[in-house]
mmCIF file with all atom_site columns, C-alpha atoms and ligand atoms in Angstrom:
data_model
loop_
_atom_site.group_PDB
_atom_site.id
_atom_site.type_symbol
_atom_site.label_atom_id
_atom_site.label_alt_id
_atom_site.label_comp_id
_atom_site.label_asym_id
_atom_site.label_entity_id
_atom_site.label_seq_id
_atom_site.pdbx_PDB_ins_code
_atom_site.Cartn_x
_atom_site.Cartn_y
_atom_site.Cartn_z
_atom_site.occupancy
_atom_site.B_iso_or_equiv
_atom_site.pdbx_formal_charge
_atom_site.auth_seq_id
_atom_site.auth_comp_id
_atom_site.auth_asym_id
_atom_site.auth_atom_id
_atom_site.pdbx_PDB_model_num
ATOM   1   C  CA  . MET A 1 1   ? -18.231 21.538  -10.580 1.00 0.00 ? 102 MET A CA  1
ATOM   2   C  CA  . TRP A 1 2   ? -19.725 20.360  -7.440  1.00 0.00 ? 103 TRP A CA  1
ATOM   3   C  CA  . LEU A 1 3   ? -18.472 16.587  -8.438  1.00 0.00 ? 104 LEU A CA  1
ATOM   4   C  CA  . LYS A 1 4   ? -15.018 17.965  -9.167  1.00 0.00 ? 105 LYS A CA  1
ATOM   5   C  CA  . ALA A 1 5   ? -15.004 19.877  -5.884  1.00 0.00 ? 106 ALA A CA  1
ATOM   6   C  CA  . TRP A 1 6   ? -15.671 16.852  -3.776  1.00 0.00 ? 107 TRP A CA  1
ATOM   7   C  CA  . HIS A 1 7   ? -13.346 14.501  -6.163  1.00 0.00 ? 108 HIS A CA  1
ATOM   8   C  CA  . LEU A 1 8   ? -10.575 16.622  -4.821  1.00 0.00 ? 109 LEU A CA  1
ATOM   9   C  CA  . ILE A 1 9   ? -11.319 16.887  -1.181  1.00 0.00 ? 110 ILE A CA  1
ATOM   10  C  CA  . GLY A 1 10  ? -11.609 13.039  -1.117  1.00 0.00 ? 111 GLY A CA  1
ATOM   11  C  CA  . MET A 1 11  ? -8.300  13.049  -3.249  1.00 0.00 ? 112 MET A CA  1
ATOM   12  C  CA  . VAL A 1 12  ? -6.774  15.265  -0.512  1.00 0.00 ? 113 VAL A CA  1
ATOM   13  C  CA  . THR A 1 13  ? -7.597  13.184  2.517   1.00 0.00 ? 114 THR A CA  1
ATOM   14  C  CA  . TRP A 1 14  ? -6.894  9.763   0.728   1.00 0.00 ? 115 TRP A CA  1
ATOM   15  C  CA  . PHE A 1 15  ? -3.283  11.011  -0.110  1.00 0.00 ? 116 PHE A CA  1
ATOM   16  C  CA  . ALA A 1 16  ? -3.240  12.376  3.722   1.00 0.00 ? 117 ALA A CA  1
ATOM   17  C  CA  . GLY A 1 17  ? -3.914  8.769   4.901   1.00 0.00 ? 118 GLY A CA  1
ATOM   18  C  CA  . LEU A 1 18  ? -1.110  7.320   2.147   1.00 0.00 ? 119 LEU A CA  1
ATOM   19  C  CA  . PHE A 1 19  ? 1.127   9.379   3.351   1.00 0.00 ? 120 PHE A CA  1
ATOM   20  C  CA  . TYR A 1 20  ? 0.683   9.076   6.995   1.00 0.00 ? 121 TYR A CA  1
ATOM   21  C  CA  . LEU A 1 21  ? -0.151  5.259   7.010   1.00 0.00 ? 122 LEU A CA  1
ATOM   22  C  CA  . PRO A 1 22  ? 3.551   3.979   5.937   1.00 0.00 ? 123 PRO A CA  1
ATOM   23  C  CA  . ARG A 1 23  ? 5.191   7.171   8.167   1.00 0.00 ? 124 ARG A CA  1
ATOM   24  C  CA  . LEU A 1 24  ? 3.269   5.035   11.244  1.00 0.00 ? 125 LEU A CA  1
ATOM   25  C  CA  . PHE A 1 25  ? 4.581   1.843   9.638   1.00 0.00 ? 126 PHE A CA  1
ATOM   26  C  CA  . VAL A 1 26  ? 7.885   3.243   10.196  1.00 0.00 ? 127 VAL A CA  1
ATOM   27  C  CA  . TYR A 1 27  ? 7.930   4.020   13.936  1.00 0.00 ? 128 TYR A CA  1
ATOM   28  C  CA  . HIS A 1 28  ? 6.106   0.822   14.437  1.00 0.00 ? 129 HIS A CA  1
ATOM   29  C  CA  . ALA A 1 29  ? 9.051   -1.104  12.945  1.00 0.00 ? 130 ALA A CA  1
ATOM   30  C  CA  . MET A 1 30  ? 11.119  0.635   15.469  1.00 0.00 ? 131 MET A CA  1
ATOM   31  C  CA  . SER A 1 31  ? 9.172   -0.092  18.432  1.00 0.00 ? 132 SER A CA  1
ATOM   32  C  CA  . ASP A 1 32  ? 9.888   -2.804  20.595  1.00 0.00 ? 133 ASP A CA  1
ATOM   33  C  CA  . ASP A 1 33  ? 7.940   -1.947  23.835  1.00 0.00 ? 134 ASP A CA  1
ATOM   34  C  CA  . GLN A 1 34  ? 4.280   -3.214  24.286  1.00 0.00 ? 135 GLN A CA  1
ATOM   35  C  CA  . ALA A 1 35  ? 2.349   0.129   24.676  1.00 0.00 ? 136 ALA A CA  1
ATOM   36  C  CA  . SER A 1 36  ? 3.805   1.575   21.629  1.00 0.00 ? 137 SER A CA  1
ATOM   37  C  CA  . ILE A 1 37  ? 3.208   -1.521  19.325  1.00 0.00 ? 138 ILE A CA  1
ATOM   38  C  CA  . ASP A 1 38  ? -0.355  -1.462  20.706  1.00 0.00 ? 139 ASP A CA  1
ATOM   39  C  CA  . ARG A 1 39  ? -1.011  2.278   20.166  1.00 0.00 ? 140 ARG A CA  1
ATOM   40  C  CA  . PHE A 1 40  ? 0.356   1.960   16.648  1.00 0.00 ? 141 PHE A CA  1
ATOM   41  C  CA  . LYS A 1 41  ? -1.924  -0.918  15.700  1.00 0.00 ? 142 LYS A CA  1
ATOM   42  C  CA  . VAL A 1 42  ? -4.868  1.481   17.217  1.00 0.00 ? 143 VAL A CA  1
ATOM   43  C  CA  . MET A 1 43  ? -3.836  4.264   15.132  1.00 0.00 ? 144 MET A CA  1
ATOM   44  C  CA  . GLU A 1 44  ? -3.298  2.391   11.649  1.00 0.00 ? 145 GLU A CA  1
ATOM   45  C  CA  . ARG A 1 45  ? -6.396  0.622   11.838  1.00 0.00 ? 146 ARG A CA  1
ATOM   46  C  CA  . LYS A 1 46  ? -8.140  3.977   12.545  1.00 0.00 ? 147 LYS A CA  1
ATOM   47  C  CA  . LEU A 1 47  ? -6.459  5.849   9.773   1.00 0.00 ? 148 LEU A CA  1
ATOM   48  C  CA  . TYR A 1 48  ? -7.040  2.891   7.168   1.00 0.00 ? 149 TYR A CA  1
ATOM   49  C  CA  . ASN A 1 49  ? -10.438 2.213   7.944   1.00 0.00 ? 150 ASN A CA  1
ATOM   50  C  CA  . GLY A 1 50  ? -11.828 5.519   9.195   1.00 0.00 ? 151 GLY A CA  1
ATOM   51  C  CA  . ILE A 1 51  ? -9.916  8.126   6.606   1.00 0.00 ? 152 ILE A CA  1
ATOM   52  C  CA  . THR A 1 52  ? -8.160  6.520   4.030   1.00 0.00 ? 153 THR A CA  1
ATOM   53  C  CA  . THR A 1 53  ? -10.357 4.018   2.460   1.00 0.00 ? 154 THR A CA  1
ATOM   54  C  CA  . PRO A 1 54  ? -13.635 5.963   2.551   1.00 0.00 ? 155 PRO A CA  1
ATOM   55  C  CA  . SER A 1 55  ? -11.500 8.822   0.874   1.00 0.00 ? 156 SER A CA  1
ATOM   56  C  CA  . ALA A 1 56  ? -10.408 6.513   -1.988  1.00 0.00 ? 157 ALA A CA  1
ATOM   57  C  CA  . VAL A 1 57  ? -14.204 5.238   -2.516  1.00 0.00 ? 158 VAL A CA  1
ATOM   58  C  CA  . ILE A 1 58  ? -15.288 8.929   -2.832  1.00 0.00 ? 159 ILE A CA  1
ATOM   59  C  CA  . THR A 1 59  ? -12.457 9.848   -5.094  1.00 0.00 ? 160 THR A CA  1
ATOM   60  C  CA  . VAL A 1 60  ? -13.058 6.761   -7.440  1.00 0.00 ? 161 VAL A CA  1
ATOM   61  C  CA  . GLY A 1 61  ? -16.825 7.233   -6.996  1.00 0.00 ? 162 GLY A CA  1
ATOM   62  C  CA  . LEU A 1 62  ? -16.928 10.906  -8.197  1.00 0.00 ? 163 LEU A CA  1
ATOM   63  C  CA  . GLY A 1 63  ? -13.948 10.282  -10.803 1.00 0.00 ? 164 GLY A CA  1
ATOM   64  C  CA  . ILE A 1 64  ? -15.961 7.491   -12.541 1.00 0.00 ? 165 ILE A CA  1
ATOM   65  C  CA  . TRP A 1 65  ? -19.223 9.707   -12.188 1.00 0.00 ? 166 TRP A CA  1
ATOM   66  C  CA  . MET A 1 66  ? -17.705 12.383  -13.871 1.00 0.00 ? 167 MET A CA  1
ATOM   67  C  CA  . LEU A 1 67  ? -16.565 10.106  -16.532 1.00 0.00 ? 168 LEU A CA  1
ATOM   68  C  CA  . VAL A 1 68  ? -19.969 8.864   -17.214 1.00 0.00 ? 169 VAL A CA  1
ATOM   69  C  CA  . ASP A 1 69  ? -21.472 12.201  -16.833 1.00 0.00 ? 170 ASP A CA  1
ATOM   70  C  CA  . TYR A 1 70  ? -19.232 14.185  -19.246 1.00 0.00 ? 171 TYR A CA  1
ATOM   71  C  CA  . ALA A 1 71  ? -15.765 13.749  -19.347 1.00 0.00 ? 172 ALA A CA  1
ATOM   72  C  CA  . TRP A 1 72  ? -15.623 10.339  -21.533 1.00 0.00 ? 173 TRP A CA  1
ATOM   73  C  CA  . ALA A 1 73  ? -17.373 12.306  -24.506 1.00 0.00 ? 174 ALA A CA  1
ATOM   74  C  CA  . ALA A 1 74  ? -15.011 15.195  -23.857 1.00 0.00 ? 175 ALA A CA  1
ATOM   75  C  CA  . PHE A 1 75  ? -11.785 13.241  -22.904 1.00 0.00 ? 176 PHE A CA  1
ATOM   76  C  CA  . GLY A 1 76  ? -12.039 9.443   -23.919 1.00 0.00 ? 177 GLY A CA  1
ATOM   77  C  CA  . SER A 1 77  ? -9.898  10.087  -26.857 1.00 0.00 ? 178 SER A CA  1
ATOM   78  C  CA  . HIS A 1 78  ? -7.004  11.827  -24.789 1.00 0.00 ? 179 HIS A CA  1
ATOM   79  C  CA  . LEU A 1 79  ? -3.857  9.886   -23.696 1.00 0.00 ? 180 LEU A CA  1
ATOM   80  C  CA  . TRP A 1 80  ? -3.493  11.997  -20.458 1.00 0.00 ? 181 TRP A CA  1
ATOM   81  C  CA  . LEU A 1 81  ? -7.029  10.320  -19.482 1.00 0.00 ? 182 LEU A CA  1
ATOM   82  C  CA  . HIS A 1 82  ? -5.917  6.874   -20.273 1.00 0.00 ? 183 HIS A CA  1
ATOM   83  C  CA  . ILE A 1 83  ? -2.369  7.408   -18.532 1.00 0.00 ? 184 ILE A CA  1
ATOM   84  C  CA  . LYS A 1 84  ? -4.056  8.853   -15.332 1.00 0.00 ? 185 LYS A CA  1
ATOM   85  C  CA  . LEU A 1 85  ? -6.298  5.880   -15.117 1.00 0.00 ? 186 LEU A CA  1
ATOM   86  C  CA  . GLY A 1 86  ? -3.706  3.508   -15.437 1.00 0.00 ? 187 GLY A CA  1
ATOM   87  C  CA  . LEU A 1 87  ? -1.536  5.239   -12.875 1.00 0.00 ? 188 LEU A CA  1
ATOM   88  C  CA  . ILE A 1 88  ? -4.948  5.257   -10.450 1.00 0.00 ? 189 ILE A CA  1
ATOM   89  C  CA  . VAL A 1 89  ? -4.841  1.407   -10.956 1.00 0.00 ? 190 VAL A CA  1
ATOM   90  C  CA  . LEU A 1 90  ? -1.322  1.427   -9.158  1.00 0.00 ? 191 LEU A CA  1
ATOM   91  C  CA  . LEU A 1 91  ? -2.354  3.907   -6.495  1.00 0.00 ? 192 LEU A CA  1
ATOM   92  C  CA  . ILE A 1 92  ? -5.196  1.463   -5.684  1.00 0.00 ? 193 ILE A CA  1
ATOM   93  C  CA  . ALA A 1 93  ? -2.763  -1.642  -5.540  1.00 0.00 ? 194 ALA A CA  1
ATOM   94  C  CA  . TYR A 1 94  ? -0.449  0.401   -3.107  1.00 0.00 ? 195 TYR A CA  1
ATOM   95  C  CA  . HIS A 1 95  ? -3.498  1.089   -1.073  1.00 0.00 ? 196 HIS A CA  1
ATOM   96  C  CA  . VAL A 1 96  ? -4.646  -2.380  -0.868  1.00 0.00 ? 197 VAL A CA  1
ATOM   97  C  CA  . TYR A 1 97  ? -0.941  -3.311  -0.190  1.00 0.00 ? 198 TYR A CA  1
ATOM   98  C  CA  . CYS A 1 98  ? -1.118  -1.100  2.826   1.00 0.00 ? 199 CYS A CA  1
ATOM   99  C  CA  . GLY A 1 99  ? -4.350  -2.881  4.047   1.00 0.00 ? 200 GLY A CA  1
ATOM   100 C  CA  . LYS A 1 100 ? -2.043  -6.270  3.801   1.00 0.00 ? 201 LYS A CA  1
ATOM   101 C  CA  . LEU A 1 101 ? 0.971   -4.541  5.831   1.00 0.00 ? 202 LEU A CA  1
ATOM   102 C  CA  . LEU A 1 102 ? -1.722  -3.396  8.322   1.00 0.00 ? 203 LEU A CA  1
ATOM   103 C  CA  . ASN A 1 103 ? -2.756  -6.734  8.635   1.00 0.00 ? 204 ASN A CA  1
ATOM   104 C  CA  . ASP A 1 104 ? 0.783   -8.242  9.127   1.00 0.00 ? 205 ASP A CA  1
ATOM   105 C  CA  . PHE A 1 105 ? 1.445   -5.741  11.558  1.00 0.00 ? 206 PHE A CA  1
ATOM   106 C  CA  . LYS A 1 106 ? -1.780  -6.363  13.916  1.00 0.00 ? 207 LYS A CA  1
ATOM   107 C  CA  . HIS A 1 107 ? -0.747  -10.214 14.049  1.00 0.00 ? 208 HIS A CA  1
ATOM   108 C  CA  . ASP A 1 108 ? 3.079   -8.983  14.841  1.00 0.00 ? 209 ASP A CA  1
ATOM   109 C  CA  . ARG A 1 109 ? 4.246   -10.622 11.536  1.00 0.00 ? 210 ARG A CA  1
ATOM   110 C  CA  . ASN A 1 110 ? 5.769   -7.547  9.938   1.00 0.00 ? 211 ASN A CA  1
ATOM   111 C  CA  . THR A 1 111 ? 8.943   -8.641  8.237   1.00 0.00 ? 212 THR A CA  1
ATOM   112 C  CA  . HIS A 1 112 ? 10.205  -5.412  6.861   1.00 0.00 ? 213 HIS A CA  1
ATOM   113 C  CA  . SER A 1 113 ? 12.786  -2.752  8.336   1.00 0.00 ? 214 SER A CA  1
ATOM   114 C  CA  . HIS A 1 114 ? 12.097  0.850   9.045   1.00 0.00 ? 215 HIS A CA  1
ATOM   115 C  CA  . VAL A 1 115 ? 14.333  1.863   6.296   1.00 0.00 ? 216 VAL A CA  1
ATOM   116 C  CA  . TRP A 1 116 ? 12.112  -0.206  3.783   1.00 0.00 ? 217 TRP A CA  1
ATOM   117 C  CA  . TYR A 1 117 ? 9.163   1.678   5.105   1.00 0.00 ? 218 TYR A CA  1
ATOM   118 C  CA  . ARG A 1 118 ? 11.045  5.158   4.205   1.00 0.00 ? 219 ARG A CA  1
ATOM   119 C  CA  . TRP A 1 119 ? 11.167  4.086   0.504   1.00 0.00 ? 220 TRP A CA  1
ATOM   120 C  CA  . PHE A 1 120 ? 7.678   2.706   0.346   1.00 0.00 ? 221 PHE A CA  1
ATOM   121 C  CA  . ASN A 1 121 ? 6.479   5.531   1.630   1.00 0.00 ? 222 ASN A CA  1
ATOM   122 C  CA  . GLU A 1 122 ? 7.810   7.633   -1.299  1.00 0.00 ? 223 GLU A CA  1
ATOM   123 C  CA  . MET A 1 123 ? 5.780   5.809   -4.051  1.00 0.00 ? 224 MET A CA  1
ATOM   124 C  CA  . PRO A 1 124 ? 2.835   7.522   -3.360  1.00 0.00 ? 225 PRO A CA  1
ATOM   125 C  CA  . VAL A 1 125 ? 4.636   11.083  -3.729  1.00 0.00 ? 226 VAL A CA  1
ATOM   126 C  CA  . VAL A 1 126 ? 5.755   9.981   -7.375  1.00 0.00 ? 227 VAL A CA  1
ATOM   127 C  CA  . LEU A 1 127 ? 2.210   8.824   -8.168  1.00 0.00 ? 228 LEU A CA  1
ATOM   128 C  CA  . LEU A 1 128 ? 0.532   12.104  -6.851  1.00 0.00 ? 229 LEU A CA  1
ATOM   129 C  CA  . ILE A 1 129 ? 2.887   14.479  -8.690  1.00 0.00 ? 230 ILE A CA  1
ATOM   130 C  CA  . ALA A 1 130 ? 2.448   12.632  -12.167 1.00 0.00 ? 231 ALA A CA  1
ATOM   131 C  CA  . ILE A 1 131 ? -1.813  12.161  -11.800 1.00 0.00 ? 232 ILE A CA  1
ATOM   132 C  CA  . ILE A 1 132 ? -1.696  15.939  -11.025 1.00 0.00 ? 233 ILE A CA  1
ATOM   133 C  CA  . LEU A 1 133 ? 0.439   17.073  -13.594 1.00 0.00 ? 234 LEU A CA  1
ATOM   134 C  CA  . LEU A 1 134 ? -1.774  14.949  -16.254 1.00 0.00 ? 235 LEU A CA  1
ATOM   135 C  CA  . ALA A 1 135 ? -5.061  16.309  -15.022 1.00 0.00 ? 236 ALA A CA  1
ATOM   136 C  CA  . VAL A 1 136 ? -4.409  19.883  -14.826 1.00 0.00 ? 237 VAL A CA  1
ATOM   137 C  CA  . ILE A 1 137 ? -1.833  20.388  -17.564 1.00 0.00 ? 238 ILE A CA  1
ATOM   138 C  CA  . LYS A 1 138 ? -3.567  17.633  -19.785 1.00 0.00 ? 239 LYS A CA  1
ATOM   139 C  CA  . PRO A 1 139 ? -0.082  17.108  -21.642 1.00 0.00 ? 240 PRO A CA  1
ATOM   140 C  CA  . VAL A 1 140 ? -1.024  14.440  -24.378 1.00 0.00 ? 241 VAL A CA  1
HETATM 141 C  C1  . LIG B 2 .   ? -10.529 6.024   -10.483 1.00 0.00 ? 454 LIG B C1  1
HETATM 142 C  C2  . LIG B 2 .   ? -10.321 7.283   -10.302 1.00 0.00 ? 454 LIG B C2  1
HETATM 143 C  C3  . LIG B 2 .   ? -10.421 8.597   -11.023 1.00 0.00 ? 454 LIG B C3  1
HETATM 144 C  C4  . LIG B 2 .   ? -11.351 8.770   -11.703 1.00 0.00 ? 454 LIG B C4  1
HETATM 145 C  C5  . LIG B 2 .   ? -12.266 8.190   -12.640 1.00 0.00 ? 454 LIG B C5  1
HETATM 146 C  C6  . LIG B 2 .   ? -10.735 10.023  -12.318 1.00 0.00 ? 454 LIG B C6  1
HETATM 147 C  C7  . LIG B 2 .   ? -11.636 11.154  -13.235 1.00 0.00 ? 454 LIG B C7  1
HETATM 148 C  C8  . LIG B 2 .   ? -11.543 12.412  -13.248 1.00 0.00 ? 454 LIG B C8  1
HETATM 149 C  C9  . LIG B 2 .   ? -12.643 13.168  -14.001 1.00 0.00 ? 454 LIG B C9  1
HETATM 150 C  C10 . LIG B 2 .   ? -13.627 12.559  -15.039 1.00 0.00 ? 454 LIG B C10 1
HETATM 151 C  C11 . LIG B 2 .   ? -12.313 14.503  -13.938 1.00 0.00 ? 454 LIG B C11 1
HETATM 152 C  C12 . LIG B 2 .   ? -12.731 15.904  -14.713 1.00 0.00 ? 454 LIG B C12 1
HETATM 153 C  C13 . LIG B 2 .   ? -11.791 15.838  -15.771 1.00 0.00 ? 454 LIG B C13 1
HETATM 154 C  C14 . LIG B 2 .   ? -12.138 17.394  -16.117 1.00 0.00 ? 454 LIG B C14 1
HETATM 155 O  O1  . LIG B 2 .   ? -13.240 18.060  -16.186 1.00 0.00 ? 454 LIG B O1  1
HETATM 156 O  O2  . LIG B 2 .   ? -11.167 18.192  -16.654 1.00 0.00 ? 454 LIG B O2  1
HETATM 157 C  C15 . LIG B 2 .   ? -10.923 14.504  -12.906 1.00 0.00 ? 454 LIG B C15 1
HETATM 158 C  C16 . LIG B 2 .   ? -10.659 15.686  -12.626 1.00 0.00 ? 454 LIG B C16 1
HETATM 159 C  C17 . LIG B 2 .   ? -9.540  16.026  -11.751 1.00 0.00 ? 454 LIG B C17 1
HETATM 160 N  N1  . LIG B 2 .   ? -8.912  14.607  -11.269 1.00 0.00 ? 454 LIG B N1  1
HETATM 161 FE FE1 . LIG B 2 .   ? -9.497  12.539  -10.973 1.00 0.00 ? 454 LIG B FE1 1
HETATM 162 N  N2  . LIG B 2 .   ? -10.294 10.869  -11.207 1.00 0.00 ? 454 LIG B N2  1
HETATM 163 C  C18 . LIG B 2 .   ? -9.990  9.756   -10.528 1.00 0.00 ? 454 LIG B C18 1
HETATM 164 C  C19 . LIG B 2 .   ? -8.724  9.949   -9.626  1.00 0.00 ? 454 LIG B C19 1
HETATM 165 C  C20 . LIG B 2 .   ? -7.949  10.886  -9.029  1.00 0.00 ? 454 LIG B C20 1
HETATM 166 C  C21 . LIG B 2 .   ? -6.999  10.769  -8.321  1.00 0.00 ? 454 LIG B C21 1
HETATM 167 C  C22 . LIG B 2 .   ? -6.472  9.747   -7.451  1.00 0.00 ? 454 LIG B C22 1
HETATM 168 C  C23 . LIG B 2 .   ? -6.065  12.111  -8.307  1.00 0.00 ? 454 LIG B C23 1
HETATM 169 C  C24 . LIG B 2 .   ? -5.114  13.016  -7.783  1.00 0.00 ? 454 LIG B C24 1
HETATM 170 C  C25 . LIG B 2 .   ? -3.943  12.019  -7.426  1.00 0.00 ? 454 LIG B C25 1
HETATM 171 C  C26 . LIG B 2 .   ? -7.089  13.283  -9.105  1.00 0.00 ? 454 LIG B C26 1
HETATM 172 C  C27 . LIG B 2 .   ? -6.937  14.234  -9.423  1.00 0.00 ? 454 LIG B C27 1
HETATM 173 C  C28 . LIG B 2 .   ? -7.788  15.109  -10.291 1.00 0.00 ? 454 LIG B C28 1
HETATM 174 C  C29 . LIG B 2 .   ? -7.798  16.443  -10.588 1.00 0.00 ? 454 LIG B C29 1
HETATM 175 C  C30 . LIG B 2 .   ? -6.347  17.483  -10.016 1.00 0.00 ? 454 LIG B C30 1
HETATM 176 C  C31 . LIG B 2 .   ? -8.551  16.924  -11.194 1.00 0.00 ? 454 LIG B C31 1
HETATM 177 C  C32 . LIG B 2 .   ? -8.999  18.370  -11.774 1.00 0.00 ? 454 LIG B C32 1
HETATM 178 C  C33 . LIG B 2 .   ? -8.636  18.597  -13.094 1.00 0.00 ? 454 LIG B C33 1
HETATM 179 C  C34 . LIG B 2 .   ? -8.947  20.053  -13.551 1.00 0.00 ? 454 LIG B C34 1
HETATM 180 O  O3  . LIG B 2 .   ? -9.986  20.379  -13.727 1.00 0.00 ? 454 LIG B O3  1
HETATM 181 O  O4  . LIG B 2 .   ? -7.993  20.608  -14.152 1.00 0.00 ? 454 LIG B O4  1
HETATM 182 N  N3  . LIG B 2 .   ? -8.298  12.067  -9.846  1.00 0.00 ? 454 LIG B N3  1
HETATM 183 N  N4  . LIG B 2 .   ? -10.808 13.566  -12.423 1.00 0.00 ? 454 LIG B N4  1
#
């Protein structure tokens, strides 16, 4: 239960970062004055390196710990767990891609519009809903 509690705390802070970072990209892509651009670079770097990535490591680490400890024996044959793990691969790919976008902004070579980032920002919402429904309802 302690592992699960910290797994969920890590998940909440991970998603806080995954929701807020692309939002910063939206405003960064709309900015044209140097003071704002410099401020967004600092905010993005601190959010990604200070909160989002450590939270991802905690969530994934504790999730794997629970799998090894008891959950694989209990649920290893359940389809929901396999689908959940597949969606987490997509979530990690999204996280890594956010790091690439952050690096592009850092070197002033962003190529996407603020509208593109608004759509990009919706992807973790879909993944969050799907993963929570699978983990809690265990429908299959
Ligand atoms: C590699 C990453 C992950 C692994 C290996 C993993 C694995 C696990 C395991 C083994 C459990 C315990 C299942 C049980 O006792 O019922 C669990 C619980 C849970 N996980 Fe994950 N998880 C991962 C990432 C995530 C993410 C990203 C989310 C949310 C988006 C999430 C949401 C949940 C929830 C809500 C529960 C509680 C389910 C319940 O007790 O009803 N997990 N996870």
